[in-house]
XYZ file of N, CA and C in Angstrom:
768
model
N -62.452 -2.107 75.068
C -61.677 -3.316 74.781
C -60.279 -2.899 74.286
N -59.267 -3.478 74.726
C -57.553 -2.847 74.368
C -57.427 -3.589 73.190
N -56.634 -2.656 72.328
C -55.970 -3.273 71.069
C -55.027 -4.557 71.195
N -55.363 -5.555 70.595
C -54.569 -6.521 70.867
C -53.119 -6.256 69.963
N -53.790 -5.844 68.313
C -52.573 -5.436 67.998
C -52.622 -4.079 67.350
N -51.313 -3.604 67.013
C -51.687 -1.883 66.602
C -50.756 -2.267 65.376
N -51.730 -1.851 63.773
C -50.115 -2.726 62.459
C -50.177 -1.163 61.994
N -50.386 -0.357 62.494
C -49.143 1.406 62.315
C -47.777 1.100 63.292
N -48.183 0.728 64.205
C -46.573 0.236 64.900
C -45.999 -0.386 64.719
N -46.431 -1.326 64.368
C -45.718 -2.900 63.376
C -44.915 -2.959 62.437
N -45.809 -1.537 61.677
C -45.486 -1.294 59.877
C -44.032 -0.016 60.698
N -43.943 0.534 61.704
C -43.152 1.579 61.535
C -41.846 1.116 62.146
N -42.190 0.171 63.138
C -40.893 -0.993 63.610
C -40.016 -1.882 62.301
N -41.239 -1.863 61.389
C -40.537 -2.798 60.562
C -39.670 -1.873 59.716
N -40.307 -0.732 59.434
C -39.710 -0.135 58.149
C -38.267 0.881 59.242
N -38.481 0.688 60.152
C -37.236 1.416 61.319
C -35.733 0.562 61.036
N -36.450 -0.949 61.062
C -35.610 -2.133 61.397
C -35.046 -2.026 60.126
N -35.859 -2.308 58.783
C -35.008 -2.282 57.508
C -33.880 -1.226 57.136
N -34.487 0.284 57.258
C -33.811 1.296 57.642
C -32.090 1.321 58.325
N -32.288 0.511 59.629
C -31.227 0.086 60.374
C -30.353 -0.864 59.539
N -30.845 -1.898 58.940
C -30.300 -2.782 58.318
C -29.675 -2.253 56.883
N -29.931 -1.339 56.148
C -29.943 -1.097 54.700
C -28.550 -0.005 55.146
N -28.776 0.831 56.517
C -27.241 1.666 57.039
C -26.196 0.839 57.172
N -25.823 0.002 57.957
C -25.409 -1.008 58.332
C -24.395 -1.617 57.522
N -25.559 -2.153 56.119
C -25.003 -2.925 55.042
C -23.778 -1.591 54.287
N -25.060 -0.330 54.137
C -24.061 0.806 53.241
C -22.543 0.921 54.086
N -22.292 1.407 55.424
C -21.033 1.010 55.985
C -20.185 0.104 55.853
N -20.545 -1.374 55.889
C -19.994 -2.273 55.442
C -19.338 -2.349 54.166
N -20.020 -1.835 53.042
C -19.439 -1.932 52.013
C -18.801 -0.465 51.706
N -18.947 0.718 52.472
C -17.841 1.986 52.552
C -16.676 0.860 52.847
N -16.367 0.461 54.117
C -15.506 0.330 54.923
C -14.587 -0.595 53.976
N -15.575 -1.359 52.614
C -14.435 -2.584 52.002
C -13.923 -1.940 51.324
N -14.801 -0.796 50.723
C -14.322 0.063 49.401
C -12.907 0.724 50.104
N -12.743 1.506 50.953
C -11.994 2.093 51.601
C -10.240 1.551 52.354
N -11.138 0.198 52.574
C -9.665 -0.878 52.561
C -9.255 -1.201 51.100
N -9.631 -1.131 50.241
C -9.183 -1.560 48.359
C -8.182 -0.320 48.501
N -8.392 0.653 48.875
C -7.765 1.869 48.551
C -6.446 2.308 49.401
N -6.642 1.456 50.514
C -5.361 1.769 51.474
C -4.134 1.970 50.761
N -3.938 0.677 49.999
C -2.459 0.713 49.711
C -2.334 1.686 48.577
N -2.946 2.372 47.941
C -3.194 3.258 46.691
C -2.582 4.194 47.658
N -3.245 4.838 49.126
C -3.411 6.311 48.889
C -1.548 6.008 49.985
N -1.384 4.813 50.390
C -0.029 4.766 51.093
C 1.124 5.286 50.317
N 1.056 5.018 48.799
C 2.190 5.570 47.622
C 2.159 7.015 47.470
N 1.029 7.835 48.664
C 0.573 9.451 47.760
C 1.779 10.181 48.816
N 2.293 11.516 47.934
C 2.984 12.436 49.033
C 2.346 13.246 49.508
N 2.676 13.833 50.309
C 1.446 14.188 51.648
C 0.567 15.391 50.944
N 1.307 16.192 49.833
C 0.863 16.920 49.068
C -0.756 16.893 48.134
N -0.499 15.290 47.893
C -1.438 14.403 46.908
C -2.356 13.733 48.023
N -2.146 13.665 49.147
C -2.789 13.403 50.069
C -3.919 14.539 50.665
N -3.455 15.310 50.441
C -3.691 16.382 51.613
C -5.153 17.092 50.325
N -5.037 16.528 48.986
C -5.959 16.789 48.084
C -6.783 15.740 47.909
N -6.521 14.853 48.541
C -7.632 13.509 48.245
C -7.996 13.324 49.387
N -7.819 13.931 50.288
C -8.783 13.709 51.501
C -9.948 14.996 51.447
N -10.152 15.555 50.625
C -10.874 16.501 50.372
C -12.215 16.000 49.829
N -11.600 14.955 48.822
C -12.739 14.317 47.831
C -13.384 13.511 48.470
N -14.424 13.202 47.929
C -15.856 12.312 48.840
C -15.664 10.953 48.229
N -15.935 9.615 49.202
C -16.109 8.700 48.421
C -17.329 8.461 47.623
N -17.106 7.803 46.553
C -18.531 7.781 45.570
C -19.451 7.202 46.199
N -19.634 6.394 47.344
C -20.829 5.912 48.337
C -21.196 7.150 48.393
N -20.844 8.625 48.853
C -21.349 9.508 49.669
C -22.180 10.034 48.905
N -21.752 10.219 48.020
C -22.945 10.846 46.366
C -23.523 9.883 45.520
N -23.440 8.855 45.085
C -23.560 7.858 44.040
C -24.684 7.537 44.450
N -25.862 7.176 43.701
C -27.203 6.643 44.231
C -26.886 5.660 43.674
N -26.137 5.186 42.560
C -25.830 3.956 41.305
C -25.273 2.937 42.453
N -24.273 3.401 43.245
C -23.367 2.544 43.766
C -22.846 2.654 45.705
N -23.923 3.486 45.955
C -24.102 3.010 47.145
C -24.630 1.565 47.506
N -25.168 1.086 47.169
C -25.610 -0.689 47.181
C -24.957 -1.105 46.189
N -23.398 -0.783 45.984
C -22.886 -1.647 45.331
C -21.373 -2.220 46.196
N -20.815 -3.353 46.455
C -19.766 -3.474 46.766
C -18.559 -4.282 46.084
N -17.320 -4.391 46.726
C -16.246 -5.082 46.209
C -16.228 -6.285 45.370
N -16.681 -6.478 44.041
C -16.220 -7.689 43.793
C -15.464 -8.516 43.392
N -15.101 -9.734 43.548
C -13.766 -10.136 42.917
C -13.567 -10.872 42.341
N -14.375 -11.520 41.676
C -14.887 -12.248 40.704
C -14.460 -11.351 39.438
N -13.083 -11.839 38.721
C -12.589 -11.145 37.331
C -13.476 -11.490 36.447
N -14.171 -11.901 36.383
C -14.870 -12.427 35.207
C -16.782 -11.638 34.919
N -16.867 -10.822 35.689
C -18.195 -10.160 36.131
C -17.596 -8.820 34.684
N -19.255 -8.895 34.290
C -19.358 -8.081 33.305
C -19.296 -6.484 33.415
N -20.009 -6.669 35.114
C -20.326 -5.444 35.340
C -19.557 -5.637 36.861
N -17.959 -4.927 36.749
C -17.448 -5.488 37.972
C -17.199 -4.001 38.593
N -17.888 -3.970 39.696
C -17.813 -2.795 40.654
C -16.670 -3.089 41.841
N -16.197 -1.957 41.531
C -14.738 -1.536 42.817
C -13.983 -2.507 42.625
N -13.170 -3.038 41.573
C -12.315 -4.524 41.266
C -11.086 -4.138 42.257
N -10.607 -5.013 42.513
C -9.072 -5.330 43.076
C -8.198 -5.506 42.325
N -7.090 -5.039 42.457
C -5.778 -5.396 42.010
C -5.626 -4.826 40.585
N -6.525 -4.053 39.722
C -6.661 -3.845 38.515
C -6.306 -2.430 38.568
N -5.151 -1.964 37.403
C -4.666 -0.439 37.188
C -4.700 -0.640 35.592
N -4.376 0.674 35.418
C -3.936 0.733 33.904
C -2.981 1.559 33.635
N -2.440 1.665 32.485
C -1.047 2.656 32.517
C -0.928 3.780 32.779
N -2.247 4.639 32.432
C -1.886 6.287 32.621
C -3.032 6.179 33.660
N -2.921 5.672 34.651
C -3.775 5.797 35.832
C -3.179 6.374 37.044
N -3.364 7.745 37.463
C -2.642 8.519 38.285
C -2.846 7.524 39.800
N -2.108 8.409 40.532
C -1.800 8.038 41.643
C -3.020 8.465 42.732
N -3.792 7.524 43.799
C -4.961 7.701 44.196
C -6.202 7.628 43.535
N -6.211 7.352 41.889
C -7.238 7.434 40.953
C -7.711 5.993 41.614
N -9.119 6.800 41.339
C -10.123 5.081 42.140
C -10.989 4.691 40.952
N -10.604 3.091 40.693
C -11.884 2.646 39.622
C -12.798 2.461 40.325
N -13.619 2.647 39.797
C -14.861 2.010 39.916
C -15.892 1.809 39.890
N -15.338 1.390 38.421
C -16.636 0.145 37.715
C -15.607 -0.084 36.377
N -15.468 -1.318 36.042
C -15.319 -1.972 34.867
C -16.444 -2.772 34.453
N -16.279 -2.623 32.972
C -17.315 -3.273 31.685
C -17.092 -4.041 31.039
N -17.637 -4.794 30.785
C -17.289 -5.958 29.632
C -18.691 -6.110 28.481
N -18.408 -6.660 27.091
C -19.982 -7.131 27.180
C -20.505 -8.015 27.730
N -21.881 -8.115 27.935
C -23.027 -8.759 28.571
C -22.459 -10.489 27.713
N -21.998 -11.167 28.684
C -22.066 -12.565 28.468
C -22.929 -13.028 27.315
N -24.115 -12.889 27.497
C -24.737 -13.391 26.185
C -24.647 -13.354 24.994
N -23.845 -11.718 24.821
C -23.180 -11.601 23.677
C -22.101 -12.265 22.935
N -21.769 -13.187 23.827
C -20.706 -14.445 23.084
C -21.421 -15.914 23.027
N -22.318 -15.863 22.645
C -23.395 -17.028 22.852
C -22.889 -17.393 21.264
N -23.064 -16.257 20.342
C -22.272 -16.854 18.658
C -21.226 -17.815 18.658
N -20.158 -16.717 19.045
C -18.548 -17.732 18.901
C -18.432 -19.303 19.895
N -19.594 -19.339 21.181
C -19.225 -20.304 21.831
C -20.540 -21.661 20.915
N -21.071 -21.344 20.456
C -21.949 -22.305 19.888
C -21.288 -22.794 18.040
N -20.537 -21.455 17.704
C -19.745 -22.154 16.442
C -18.744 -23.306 16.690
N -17.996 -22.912 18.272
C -17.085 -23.735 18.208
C -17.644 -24.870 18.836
N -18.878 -24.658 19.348
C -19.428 -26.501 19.214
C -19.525 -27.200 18.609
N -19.714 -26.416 17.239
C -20.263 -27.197 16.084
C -19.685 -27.423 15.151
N -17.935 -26.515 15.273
C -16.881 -27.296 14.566
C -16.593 -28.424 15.403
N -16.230 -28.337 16.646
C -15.775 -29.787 17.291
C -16.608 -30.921 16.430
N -18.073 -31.115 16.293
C -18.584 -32.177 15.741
C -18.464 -32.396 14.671
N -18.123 -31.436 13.501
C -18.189 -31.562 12.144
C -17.145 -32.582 11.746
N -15.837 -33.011 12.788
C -14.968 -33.809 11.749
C -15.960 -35.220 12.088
N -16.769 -35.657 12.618
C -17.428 -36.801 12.882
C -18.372 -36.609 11.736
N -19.194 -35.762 11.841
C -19.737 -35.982 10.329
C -19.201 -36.454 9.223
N -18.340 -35.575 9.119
C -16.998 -36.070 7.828
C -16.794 -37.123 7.769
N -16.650 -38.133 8.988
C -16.450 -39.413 8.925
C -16.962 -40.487 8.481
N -18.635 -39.897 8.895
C -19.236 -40.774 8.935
C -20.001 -40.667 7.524
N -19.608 -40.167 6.875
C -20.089 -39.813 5.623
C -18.649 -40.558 4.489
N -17.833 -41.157 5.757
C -16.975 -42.226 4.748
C -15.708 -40.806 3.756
N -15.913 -39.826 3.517
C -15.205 -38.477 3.202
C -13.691 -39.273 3.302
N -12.898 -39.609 4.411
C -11.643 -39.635 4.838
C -10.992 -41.481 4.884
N -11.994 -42.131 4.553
C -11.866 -43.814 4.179
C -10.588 -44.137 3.360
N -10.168 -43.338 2.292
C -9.148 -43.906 1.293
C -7.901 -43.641 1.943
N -8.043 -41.959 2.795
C -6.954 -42.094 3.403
C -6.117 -42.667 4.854
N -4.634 -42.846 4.398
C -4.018 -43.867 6.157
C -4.567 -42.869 7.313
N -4.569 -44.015 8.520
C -4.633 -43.720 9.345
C -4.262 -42.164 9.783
N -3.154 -42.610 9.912
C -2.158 -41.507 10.405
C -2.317 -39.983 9.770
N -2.861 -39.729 8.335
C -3.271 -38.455 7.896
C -4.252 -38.215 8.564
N -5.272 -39.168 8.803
C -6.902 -38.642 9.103
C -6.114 -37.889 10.965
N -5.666 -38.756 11.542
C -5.239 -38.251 12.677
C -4.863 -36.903 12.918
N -4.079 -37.039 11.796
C -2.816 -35.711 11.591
C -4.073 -34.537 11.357
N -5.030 -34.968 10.698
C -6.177 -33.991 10.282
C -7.052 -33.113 11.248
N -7.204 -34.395 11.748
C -8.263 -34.115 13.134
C -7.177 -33.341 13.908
N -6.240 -33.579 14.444
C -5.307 -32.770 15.150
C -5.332 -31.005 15.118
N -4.848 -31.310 13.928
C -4.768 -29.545 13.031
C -5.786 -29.089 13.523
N -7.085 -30.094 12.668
C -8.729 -29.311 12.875
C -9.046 -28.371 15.019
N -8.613 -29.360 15.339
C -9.273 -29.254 16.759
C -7.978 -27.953 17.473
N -6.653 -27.766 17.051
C -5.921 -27.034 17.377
C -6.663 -25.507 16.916
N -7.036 -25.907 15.487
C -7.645 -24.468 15.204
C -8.739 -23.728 15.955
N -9.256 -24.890 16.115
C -10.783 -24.780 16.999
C -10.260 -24.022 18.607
N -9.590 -24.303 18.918
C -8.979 -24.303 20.249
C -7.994 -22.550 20.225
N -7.613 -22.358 19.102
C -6.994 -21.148 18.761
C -8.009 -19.886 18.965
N -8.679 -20.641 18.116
C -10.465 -19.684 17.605
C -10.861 -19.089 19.138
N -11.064 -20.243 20.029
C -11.862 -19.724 21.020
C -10.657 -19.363 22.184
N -9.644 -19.511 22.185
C -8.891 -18.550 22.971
C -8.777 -17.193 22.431
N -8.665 -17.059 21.475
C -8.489 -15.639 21.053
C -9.711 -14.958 21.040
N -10.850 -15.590 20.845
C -12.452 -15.399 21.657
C -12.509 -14.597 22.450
N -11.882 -15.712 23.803
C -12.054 -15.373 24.899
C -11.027 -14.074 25.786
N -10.054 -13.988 25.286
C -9.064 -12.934 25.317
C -9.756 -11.787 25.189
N -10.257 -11.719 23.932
C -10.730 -10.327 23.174
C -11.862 -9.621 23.591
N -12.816 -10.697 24.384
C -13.798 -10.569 25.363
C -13.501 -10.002 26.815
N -12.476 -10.810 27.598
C -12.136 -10.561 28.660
C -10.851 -8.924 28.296
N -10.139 -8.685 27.806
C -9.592 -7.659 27.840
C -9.759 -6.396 27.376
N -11.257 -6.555 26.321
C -12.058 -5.343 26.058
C -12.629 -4.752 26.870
N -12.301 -3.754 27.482
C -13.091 -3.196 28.684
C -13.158 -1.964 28.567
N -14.242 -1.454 29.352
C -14.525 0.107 29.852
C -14.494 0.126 30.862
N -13.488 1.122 31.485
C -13.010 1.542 32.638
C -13.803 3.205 33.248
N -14.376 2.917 33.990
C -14.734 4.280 35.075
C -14.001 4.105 35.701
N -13.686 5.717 36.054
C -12.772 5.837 37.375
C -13.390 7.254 38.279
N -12.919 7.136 39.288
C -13.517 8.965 39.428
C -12.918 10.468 39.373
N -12.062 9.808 37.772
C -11.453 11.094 37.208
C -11.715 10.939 35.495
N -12.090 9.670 34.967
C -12.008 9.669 33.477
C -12.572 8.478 33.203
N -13.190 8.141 32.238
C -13.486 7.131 31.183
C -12.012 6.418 30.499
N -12.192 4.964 30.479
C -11.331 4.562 29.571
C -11.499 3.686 29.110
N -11.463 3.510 27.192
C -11.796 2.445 26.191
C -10.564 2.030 25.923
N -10.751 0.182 26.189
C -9.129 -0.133 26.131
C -9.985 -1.177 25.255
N -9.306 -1.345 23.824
C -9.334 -1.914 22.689
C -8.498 -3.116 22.405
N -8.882 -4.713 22.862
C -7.798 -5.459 22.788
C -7.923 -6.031 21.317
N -6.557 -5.111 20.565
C -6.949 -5.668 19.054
C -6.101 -6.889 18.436
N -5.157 -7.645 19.399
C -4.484 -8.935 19.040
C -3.614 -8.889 20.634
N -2.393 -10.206 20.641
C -1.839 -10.263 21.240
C -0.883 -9.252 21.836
N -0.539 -8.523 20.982
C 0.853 -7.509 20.502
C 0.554 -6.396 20.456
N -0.931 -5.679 19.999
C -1.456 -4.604 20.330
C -2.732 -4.175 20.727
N -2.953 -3.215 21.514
C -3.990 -2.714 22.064
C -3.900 -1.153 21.695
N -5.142 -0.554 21.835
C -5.662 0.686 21.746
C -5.671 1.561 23.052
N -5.309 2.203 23.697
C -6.284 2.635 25.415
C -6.841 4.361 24.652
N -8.544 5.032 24.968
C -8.183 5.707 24.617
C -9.048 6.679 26.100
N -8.715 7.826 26.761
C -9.200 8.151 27.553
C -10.200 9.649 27.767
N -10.488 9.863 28.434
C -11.618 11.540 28.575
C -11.484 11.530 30.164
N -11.488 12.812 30.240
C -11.594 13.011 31.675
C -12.901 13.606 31.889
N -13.751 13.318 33.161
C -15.046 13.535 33.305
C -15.568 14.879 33.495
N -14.487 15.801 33.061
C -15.245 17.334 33.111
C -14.959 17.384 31.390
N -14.951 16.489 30.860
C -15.010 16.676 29.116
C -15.915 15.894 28.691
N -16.153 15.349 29.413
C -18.214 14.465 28.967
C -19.058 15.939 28.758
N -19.807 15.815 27.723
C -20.418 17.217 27.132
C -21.929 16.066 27.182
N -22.358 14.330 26.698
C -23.487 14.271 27.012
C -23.307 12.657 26.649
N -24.224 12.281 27.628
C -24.401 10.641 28.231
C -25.532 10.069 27.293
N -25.658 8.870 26.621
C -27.123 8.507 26.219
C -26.973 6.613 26.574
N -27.977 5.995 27.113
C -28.004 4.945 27.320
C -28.931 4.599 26.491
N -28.345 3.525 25.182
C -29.645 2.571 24.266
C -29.762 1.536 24.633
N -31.430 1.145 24.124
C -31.234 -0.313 24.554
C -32.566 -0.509 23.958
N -32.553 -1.926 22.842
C -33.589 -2.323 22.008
C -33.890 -3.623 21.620
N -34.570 -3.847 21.381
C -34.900 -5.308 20.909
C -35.199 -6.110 22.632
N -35.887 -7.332 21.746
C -36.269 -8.031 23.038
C -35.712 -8.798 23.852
N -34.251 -9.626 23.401
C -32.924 -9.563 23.803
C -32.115 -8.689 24.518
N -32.340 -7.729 24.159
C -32.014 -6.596 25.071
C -32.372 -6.273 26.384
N -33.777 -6.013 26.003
C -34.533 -5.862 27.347
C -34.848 -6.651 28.217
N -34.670 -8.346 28.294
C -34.741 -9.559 29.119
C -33.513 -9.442 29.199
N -32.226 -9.323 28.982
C -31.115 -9.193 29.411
C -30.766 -8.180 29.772
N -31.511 -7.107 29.954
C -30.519 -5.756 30.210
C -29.579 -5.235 29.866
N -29.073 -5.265 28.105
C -27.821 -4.566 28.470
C -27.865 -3.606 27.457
N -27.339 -2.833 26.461
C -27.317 -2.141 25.320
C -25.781 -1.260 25.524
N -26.461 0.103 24.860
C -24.905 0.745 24.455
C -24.997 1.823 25.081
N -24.147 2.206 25.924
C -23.874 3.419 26.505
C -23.029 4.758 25.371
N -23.305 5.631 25.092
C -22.821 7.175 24.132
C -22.648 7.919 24.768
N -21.347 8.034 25.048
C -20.522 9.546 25.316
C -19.858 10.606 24.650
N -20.788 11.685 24.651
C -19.795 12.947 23.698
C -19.052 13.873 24.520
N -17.626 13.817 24.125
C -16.726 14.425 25.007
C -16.336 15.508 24.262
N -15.544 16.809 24.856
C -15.012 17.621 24.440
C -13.074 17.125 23.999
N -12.894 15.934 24.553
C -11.235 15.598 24.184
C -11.203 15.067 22.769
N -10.204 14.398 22.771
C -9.375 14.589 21.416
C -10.153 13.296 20.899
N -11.074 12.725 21.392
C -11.856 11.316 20.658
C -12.771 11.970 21.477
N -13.775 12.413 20.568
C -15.324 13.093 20.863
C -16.303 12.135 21.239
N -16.246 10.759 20.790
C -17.129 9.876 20.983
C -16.624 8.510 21.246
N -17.161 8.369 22.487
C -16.866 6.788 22.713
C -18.307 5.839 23.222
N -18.223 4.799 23.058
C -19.513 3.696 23.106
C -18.680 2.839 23.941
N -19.864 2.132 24.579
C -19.517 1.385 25.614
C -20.655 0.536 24.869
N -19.809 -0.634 24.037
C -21.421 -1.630 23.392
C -21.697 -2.387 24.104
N -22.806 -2.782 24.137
C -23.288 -4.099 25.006
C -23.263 -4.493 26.022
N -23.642 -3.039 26.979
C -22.404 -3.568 28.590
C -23.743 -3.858 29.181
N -23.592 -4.479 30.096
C -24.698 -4.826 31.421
C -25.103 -3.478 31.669
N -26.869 -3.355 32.045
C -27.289 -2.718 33.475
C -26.650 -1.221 32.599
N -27.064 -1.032 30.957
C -26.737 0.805 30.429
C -27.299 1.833 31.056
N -28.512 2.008 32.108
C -29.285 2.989 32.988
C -28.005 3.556 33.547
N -28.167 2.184 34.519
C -27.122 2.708 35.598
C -25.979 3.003 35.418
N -24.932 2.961 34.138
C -24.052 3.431 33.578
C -23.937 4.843 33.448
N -25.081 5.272 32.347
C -25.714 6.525 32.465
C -26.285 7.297 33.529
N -26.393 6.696 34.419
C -26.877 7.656 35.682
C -25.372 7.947 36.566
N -24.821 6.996 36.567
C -23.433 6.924 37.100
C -22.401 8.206 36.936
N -21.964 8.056 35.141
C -21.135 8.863 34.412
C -22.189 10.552 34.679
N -23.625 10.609 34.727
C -24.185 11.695 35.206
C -23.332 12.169 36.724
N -23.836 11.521 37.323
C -22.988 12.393 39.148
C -22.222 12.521 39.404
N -20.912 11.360 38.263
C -19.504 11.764 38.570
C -19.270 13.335 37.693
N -20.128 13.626 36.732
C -19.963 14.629 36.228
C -20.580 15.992 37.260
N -21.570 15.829 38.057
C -21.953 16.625 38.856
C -21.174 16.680 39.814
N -20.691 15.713 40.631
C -19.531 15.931 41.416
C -18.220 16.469 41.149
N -17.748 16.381 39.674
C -16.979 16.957 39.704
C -16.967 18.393 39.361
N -18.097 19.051 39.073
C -18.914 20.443 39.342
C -18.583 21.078 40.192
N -18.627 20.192 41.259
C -19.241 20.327 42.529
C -17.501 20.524 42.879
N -16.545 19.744 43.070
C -14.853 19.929 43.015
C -14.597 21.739 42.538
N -15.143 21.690 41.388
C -14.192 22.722 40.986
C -14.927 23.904 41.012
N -16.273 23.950 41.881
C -16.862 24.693 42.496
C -16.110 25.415 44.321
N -16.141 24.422 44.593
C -15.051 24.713 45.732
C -13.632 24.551 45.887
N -13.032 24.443 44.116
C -11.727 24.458 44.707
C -10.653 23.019 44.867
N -11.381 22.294 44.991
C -11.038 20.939 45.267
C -10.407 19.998 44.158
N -10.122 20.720 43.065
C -9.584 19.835 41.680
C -8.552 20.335 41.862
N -7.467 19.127 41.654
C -5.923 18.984 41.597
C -5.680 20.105 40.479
C-alpha cells in the first residue's frame, strides 16, 4: 500500500522553507542597516574608507542583532540602528547601534504624581479651603498650580528621553542629561571593557525585562551602569562580541 503521506518530508520542507524565509528577512534588514550608513561612509577619505571596508557589519557576527532592524520610532527604549542620531565626539564612519533609555515603566512614579496633582486643586475646593477668597486669586492660583505641574513633567520627560546609553561599534557612551544648560557625555572604547555583568531582580523586573547592565573599563571612568534599560541579557551578550570582534580587528591588523 503507498504512503499517502510521508511527515519526515513535510517536517524537512517546512523547516527548509522557514530557513529560506529567516535568510531573506536577515538580508533585508543588512541591506536597511547598510543604506543608514551610506551617507556616513560618503563624508570618509578614501584613506578612512579603505579601513572600513575591512570591518564586518555587526549582522555578520552579532547573534544579539542579526534579527534586529532599523527603527525609527525616537521614542523606543531599546532603539536598534536609529537614524539621524550622532553625538559630538563620534568619529567619522562610527556606526551606532543600539541606544538605551530606561524601560518605560520606570516612569510610571512621576506620570501618576502628576495625575494626582492635577486633581488636588479640586479637592481644595471642594473642601470650601479657597471660598473667602475673589475670584480672580483662586484663578490666578489654579494657573500657577497647573503651570508647575506642566513644568514638573516636561522636565520629566526631557530627562528621560535624553538620558541615554549609546553603543556604537567602537565605544560605549553615558550621556547624562543633568538640566537644560548642562549635560555630562562620558565615553570607553570597547577594547577597555575589562568585564560586562547584566542584573536583574525583583518581580517587576523579571515580567518586564529590564535591570542594570555593569561595565568595568580600563579608561579614565572605570565604571559605568546602564540602569534600567530594556532586554539587560542581550545588552550583555552584545557589549561581549563587540569586544570579541574587536580581538578579532586587532588580531589581523584591521584597527585604525
Amino acid at each position: 500500500m503507498p504512503e499517502v503521506f510521508n511527515s519526515s518530508d513535510s517536517q524537512s520542507e517546512k523547516s527548509s522553507t522557514l530557513e529560506a524565509t529567516e535568510e531573506l528577512l536577515h538580508g533585508v534588514r543588512k541591506k536597511r542597516v547598510h543604506r543608514r550608513n551610506e551617507h556616513v561612509f560618503a563624508s570618509l577619505t578614501p584613506e578612512q574608507l579603505e579601513n572600513r571596508k575591512n570591518k564586518r557589519c555587526v549582522h555578520d557576527y552579532s547573534e544579539v542583532m542579526k534579527n534586529e532592524s532599523v527603527k525609527k520610532n525616537p521614542l523606543n527604549a531599546f532603539w536598534t540602528f536609529p537614524e539621524k542620531v550622532a553625538f559630538m565626539s563620534q568619529s567619522q564612519g562610527e556606526e551606532i547601534i543600539l541606544v538605551l533609555r530606561k524601560h518605560p515603566i520606570t516612569q510610571i512614579k512621576w506620570i501618576a504624581t502628576a495625575i494626582l496633582l492635577c486633581f488636588l486643586p479640586m479637592l481644595i475646593i471642594s473642601l470650601g479651603v479657597f471660598d473667602t477668597l475673589p475670584l480672580r486669586y483662586q484663578l490666578a492660583i489654579n494657573i500657577s498650580w497647573y503651570l508647575l505641574i506642566t513644568g514638573f513633567v516636561v522636565e520629566s520627560s526631557l530627562s528621560w528621553f535624553f538620558n541615554v546609553y549609546i553603543i556604537t561599534d567602537e565605544r560605549i557612551v553615558d550621556v547624562d542629561f543633568l538640566s537644560l544648560i548642562y549635560r555630562n557625555i562620558s565615553t570607553a572604547k570597547i577594547d577597555n571593557i575589562e568585564d560586562v555583568t547584566a542584573r536583574t531582580g525583583g518581580v517587576i523586573r523579571s515580567i518586564f525585562n529590564f535591570g542594570t547592565v555593569q561595565v568595568q573599563t580600563a579608561a579614565e571612568r572605570n565604571e559605568f551602569e546602564f540602569d534600567d534599560v530594556p532586554q539587560p541579557n542581550k545588552v550583555s551578550k552584545l557589549l561581549n562580541e563587540l569586544i570579541l570582534e574587536e580581538e578579532r580587528e586587532k588580531i589581523e591588523g584591521r584597527v585604525q
